[in-house]
Coordinates of C-alpha atoms and ligand atoms in Angstrom, one line a residue:
M13 CA -111.5 252.4 139.7
L14 CA -108.3 254.3 137.4
I15 CA -108.1 256.2 134.4
T16 CA -105.2 257.1 132.5
G17 CA -105.8 260.8 130.4
G18 CA -108.7 261.6 132.8
G19 CA -108.2 265.2 132.2
S20 CA -110.2 266.2 129.4
G21 CA -111.4 264.9 126.4
I22 CA -113.0 261.4 126.4
G23 CA -111.2 260.0 129.2
A24 CA -113.4 263.4 131.4
S25 CA -116.6 262.4 130.4
I26 CA -116.1 258.9 131.6
V27 CA -114.2 260.3 134.8
R28 CA -117.4 262.2 135.2
H29 CA -119.7 258.2 134.5
F30 CA -118.1 256.9 137.0
C31 CA -117.8 259.4 139.6
A32 CA -122.5 259.4 138.2
Q33 CA -121.9 256.1 139.7
R34 CA -120.5 256.5 143.1
A35 CA -117.6 254.7 141.3
R36 CA -114.0 255.6 143.9
V37 CA -112.4 257.0 140.9
A38 CA -108.5 258.1 140.4
F39 CA -107.2 259.4 137.6
I40 CA -103.1 260.0 136.5
D41 CA -102.6 263.5 134.0
I42 CA -99.9 265.2 132.8
A43 CA -102.2 268.1 132.4
A44 CA -103.0 269.3 136.1
A45 CA -104.8 272.7 135.7
A46 CA -107.2 270.6 133.6
S47 CA -107.1 268.0 135.8
S48 CA -107.5 269.1 139.9
A49 CA -110.6 271.9 137.6
L50 CA -112.6 268.7 136.8
R51 CA -111.6 266.8 140.3
D52 CA -112.7 270.1 141.3
E53 CA -115.6 270.4 140.1
I54 CA -117.4 267.2 140.6
G55 CA -116.7 268.1 144.1
A56 CA -118.6 271.2 144.1
G57 CA -121.2 268.5 142.7
G58 CA -121.7 266.9 145.9
G59 CA -120.5 264.0 144.8
T60 CA -117.1 262.1 145.4
A61 CA -114.5 264.3 144.2
P62 CA -112.2 261.4 142.5
V63 CA -108.4 261.5 143.2
F64 CA -105.9 263.1 140.3
I65 CA -102.3 262.1 140.6
E66 CA -100.3 264.5 138.2
A67 CA -98.0 262.2 136.3
D68 CA -96.5 262.1 133.0
L69 CA -97.4 258.3 131.4
R70 CA -94.3 258.1 129.7
D71 CA -92.2 257.7 132.8
I72 CA -93.1 254.5 133.7
A73 CA -91.6 254.7 137.0
A74 CA -93.9 257.4 137.8
L75 CA -96.2 255.9 136.4
R76 CA -96.0 252.8 138.8
Q77 CA -95.8 254.6 141.8
A78 CA -99.4 256.3 140.5
V79 CA -101.0 252.4 140.4
S80 CA -99.8 252.1 144.0
R81 CA -100.7 255.2 145.3
V82 CA -104.1 254.7 143.8
E83 CA -103.8 250.7 145.6
G84 CA -102.7 252.3 148.7
E85 CA -106.1 255.5 148.8
L86 CA -108.6 253.1 147.3
G87 CA -107.7 249.5 147.4
P88 CA -106.8 247.1 144.6
I89 CA -108.4 247.9 141.0
R90 CA -110.9 246.7 140.0
A91 CA -111.3 248.1 136.0
L92 CA -108.3 249.9 135.0
V93 CA -109.3 252.3 131.6
N94 CA -105.9 252.5 129.9
N95 CA -107.2 256.2 127.7
A96 CA -104.7 258.6 126.9
A97 CA -103.2 259.3 124.0
R98 CA -101.6 261.8 121.4
D99 CA -102.7 262.3 118.5
D100 CA -100.2 264.8 116.8
R101 CA -99.1 264.7 112.9
H102 CA -96.2 263.9 111.2
D103 CA -94.8 263.5 107.9
W104 CA -93.8 260.1 107.6
R105 CA -90.7 261.6 105.5
E106 CA -89.0 263.7 108.7
V107 CA -89.9 260.4 111.3
T108 CA -85.9 259.7 113.1
P109 CA -85.3 257.0 115.1
E110 CA -85.9 259.5 118.4
Y111 CA -89.2 260.7 117.3
W112 CA -90.7 257.1 116.7
N113 CA -89.9 255.9 119.8
A114 CA -91.6 258.8 121.2
V115 CA -94.9 258.3 119.6
L116 CA -95.4 255.3 120.6
D117 CA -94.8 256.0 124.5
V118 CA -97.5 258.0 124.6
N119 CA -100.0 256.3 123.0
L120 CA -98.6 252.7 123.3
R121 CA -96.0 251.6 126.0
H122 CA -98.2 252.8 128.7
Q123 CA -100.8 250.9 128.4
F124 CA -99.1 247.7 128.6
F125 CA -96.7 248.8 131.8
A126 CA -100.5 250.2 133.5
L127 CA -102.3 246.8 132.7
Q128 CA -98.9 244.6 134.2
A129 CA -99.1 247.7 137.4
V130 CA -102.2 246.8 138.4
A131 CA -103.4 243.1 137.5
P132 CA -101.4 241.7 140.6
A133 CA -103.5 243.1 143.4
M134 CA -106.8 243.3 140.6
A135 CA -106.7 238.7 140.8
A136 CA -105.8 239.0 144.7
A137 CA -108.7 240.6 144.6
G138 CA -111.1 238.0 142.1
G139 CA -110.1 239.8 139.0
G140 CA -111.8 242.6 136.9
S141 CA -112.2 244.1 134.2
I142 CA -109.8 246.2 131.7
V143 CA -110.4 248.3 128.5
N144 CA -107.7 249.7 126.5
F145 CA -108.5 252.3 124.0
G146 CA -107.8 252.0 120.2
S147 CA -109.0 254.3 117.1
I148 CA -110.1 253.9 113.5
S149 CA -107.5 255.4 111.8
W150 CA -105.5 252.8 111.0
M151 CA -108.6 251.3 109.4
R152 CA -109.0 254.2 107.8
K153 CA -106.0 254.4 106.6
A154 CA -105.4 258.4 108.2
P155 CA -102.5 259.9 106.7
G156 CA -100.8 262.1 108.1
M157 CA -100.3 260.0 111.4
V158 CA -98.0 256.9 111.0
G159 CA -96.5 256.8 114.4
Y160 CA -100.2 256.8 116.1
T161 CA -101.9 254.7 113.9
T162 CA -99.4 252.0 114.4
A163 CA -99.2 251.9 118.1
K164 CA -103.5 252.2 117.8
A165 CA -103.3 249.3 115.8
A166 CA -101.0 247.3 118.2
V167 CA -103.7 247.6 120.6
E168 CA -105.8 245.7 119.4
G169 CA -103.2 242.4 119.9
L170 CA -102.3 244.3 122.6
T171 CA -105.7 243.5 124.0
R172 CA -106.0 239.8 122.4
T173 CA -103.1 238.5 124.1
M174 CA -103.4 240.4 127.3
A175 CA -107.4 239.0 127.6
R176 CA -105.1 235.3 127.2
E177 CA -102.7 235.6 129.3
L178 CA -105.2 237.4 132.4
G179 CA -108.3 235.3 131.9
P180 CA -107.6 232.5 134.1
M181 CA -107.1 235.3 137.2
N182 CA -110.7 235.8 136.3
I183 CA -109.3 240.2 134.5
R184 CA -111.4 240.7 131.6
V185 CA -109.4 242.6 128.5
N186 CA -111.1 245.0 125.7
A187 CA -110.6 247.5 124.2
I188 CA -112.9 250.7 122.4
V189 CA -112.6 251.7 119.6
P190 CA -113.8 256.1 119.0
G191 CA -114.9 257.3 115.7
A192 CA -114.8 261.0 114.7
T193 CA -115.2 262.4 118.9
R194 CA -115.9 265.9 119.4
T195 CA -112.9 266.7 122.2
E196 CA -111.7 270.1 122.7
R197 CA -108.4 269.1 121.2
Q198 CA -110.2 267.3 118.1
V199 CA -112.0 270.6 117.8
A200 CA -109.3 273.4 118.9
L201 CA -106.7 271.6 116.3
W202 CA -108.0 269.4 113.3
W203 CA -111.6 269.8 112.8
T204 CA -113.6 272.4 110.6
D205 CA -117.2 272.6 110.1
E206 CA -116.3 270.7 106.6
T207 CA -114.6 267.5 108.2
M208 CA -118.0 267.5 110.4
A209 CA -119.6 267.5 108.0
R210 CA -117.9 264.5 105.5
F211 CA -118.0 263.0 109.2
R212 CA -121.3 262.3 109.5
R213 CA -121.7 262.2 105.3
E214 CA -120.0 259.1 105.6
Q215 CA -120.8 257.5 108.9
C216 CA -124.0 255.4 109.4
L217 CA -125.6 257.5 111.6
D218 CA -126.0 261.4 110.9
R219 CA -125.3 262.6 114.4
I220 CA -121.5 263.2 116.0
V221 CA -120.0 260.9 118.3
E222 CA -119.8 263.0 121.8
P223 CA -117.2 261.9 124.4
P224 CA -120.4 260.8 126.1
D225 CA -120.4 258.1 123.8
I226 CA -117.8 256.4 124.5
A227 CA -117.8 257.1 128.3
R228 CA -121.0 255.1 127.7
M229 CA -118.9 251.9 126.6
A230 CA -116.7 251.6 129.0
L231 CA -118.9 251.5 131.8
F232 CA -120.8 248.8 130.3
L233 CA -117.5 247.1 130.0
A234 CA -116.1 248.2 132.9
A235 CA -119.8 246.6 135.1
D236 CA -121.0 242.9 135.5
D237 CA -122.8 243.6 132.5
S238 CA -120.5 242.1 130.1
A239 CA -118.9 239.3 132.3
A240 CA -118.8 237.0 130.0
I241 CA -116.7 239.5 127.3
T242 CA -113.1 239.4 126.7
A243 CA -110.7 240.0 124.2
Q244 CA -112.6 241.9 122.2
S245 CA -112.4 245.7 120.5
F246 CA -115.4 247.6 119.8
R247 CA -115.9 250.4 117.5
V248 CA -118.1 253.5 118.9
D249 CA -118.1 255.2 115.5
A250 CA -121.8 255.7 114.1
G251 CA -120.1 253.4 111.3
L252 CA -117.2 255.2 110.4
A253 CA -115.2 252.8 110.0
Ligands
LIG11 N1 -111.4 262.0 120.0 C1 -111.4 261.3 118.4 O1 -111.8 261.4 118.0 C2 -110.7 259.8 119.2 C3 -111.0 259.1 117.7 C4 -110.5 257.7 117.4 C5 -109.9 257.3 118.7 N2 -109.4 258.4 120.2 C6 -108.7 257.6 121.2 O2 -109.4 258.1 122.4 C7 -109.1 258.0 124.2 C8 -109.2 259.7 123.7 O3 -109.1 260.9 122.6 P1 -109.2 262.5 123.7 O4 -109.7 263.1 121.9 O5 -110.0 261.8 124.6 O6 -107.7 263.2 123.8 P2 -107.3 263.9 124.4 O7 -106.4 264.8 124.2 O8 -108.8 265.1 124.3 O9 -107.6 263.9 125.3 C9 -105.6 263.3 125.9 C10 -106.0 263.0 127.8 O10 -104.6 262.3 128.0 C11 -103.8 263.0 128.4 N3 -102.9 262.6 128.0 C12 -101.7 262.7 127.8 N4 -100.3 262.8 127.3 C13 -100.2 262.4 128.4 C14 -99.1 262.0 129.3 N5 -98.0 261.6 128.5 N6 -99.4 261.7 130.2 C15 -100.4 261.7 131.0 N7 -101.4 262.0 130.3 C16 -101.8 262.3 129.0 C17 -104.2 264.6 128.0 O11 -103.3 265.4 128.8 C18 -105.7 264.7 128.1 O12 -105.9 265.3 129.8 C19 -107.3 258.2 123.1 O13 -107.0 257.3 122.8 C20 -107.5 258.4 121.8 O14 -106.2 257.9 120.7 C21 -110.0 259.6 119.9

């Protein structure tokens, strides 16, 4: 199986969870140091180390090459988790056409091209599961990131259309829509104690959503447990949206 952006945050938790199931795991990430450290740590812990491929997902040729390499090393990809993204903040007044394209490239475009690249071998192998990553941010009308929220809203359309396109090949396409999830990046850049307290107040559940909460949904959607589920989006947000 293949995970994009598996080097840190939610993606790293997904890598760990699939490795713990003894799946043959590969992940793509631009962050070489964190990703190599994760790969080595899992290998040193006695499990089969995942394959790490350093690539920039904005480069579609590099993404296609990475998919071919994974198929060569691990066989057809039966599960793809399109997790990578970058929630940079931006003032809508200052967004240029170039910046707009850059935000969509890092948050949306690679999800389609990864899916397009894995689908033929997945279909030939009998089918599989594709999991795209959305976000509740656009549902909550989050300000200061219109490129990101637009991309994440589009993931819903991508998911539903491609579920229809790929269904006849026994390929399921669903989306996970995380809520406010405690990752290294969120804590380093945006979260304060006050933000965290606010999330807990506004959520139905008085708890913090952690990366493993999301990873367990990815496991479910990749497994045959969800064999009859496609074209759906699943919020894992403790009831925030
Ligand atoms: N954390 C949250 O609160 C939250 C909320 C809603 C949605 N999400 C979504 O969940 C997913 C994971 O988010 P996260 O919080 O773990 O993010 P993160 O920033 O912690 O991790 C993202 C990973 O993607 C990698 N990446 C970024 N740009 C890349 C590129 N161009 N090429 C290759 N790799 C690249 C990063 O290096 C990093 O390892 C994303 O799709 C995000 O939009 C997260």
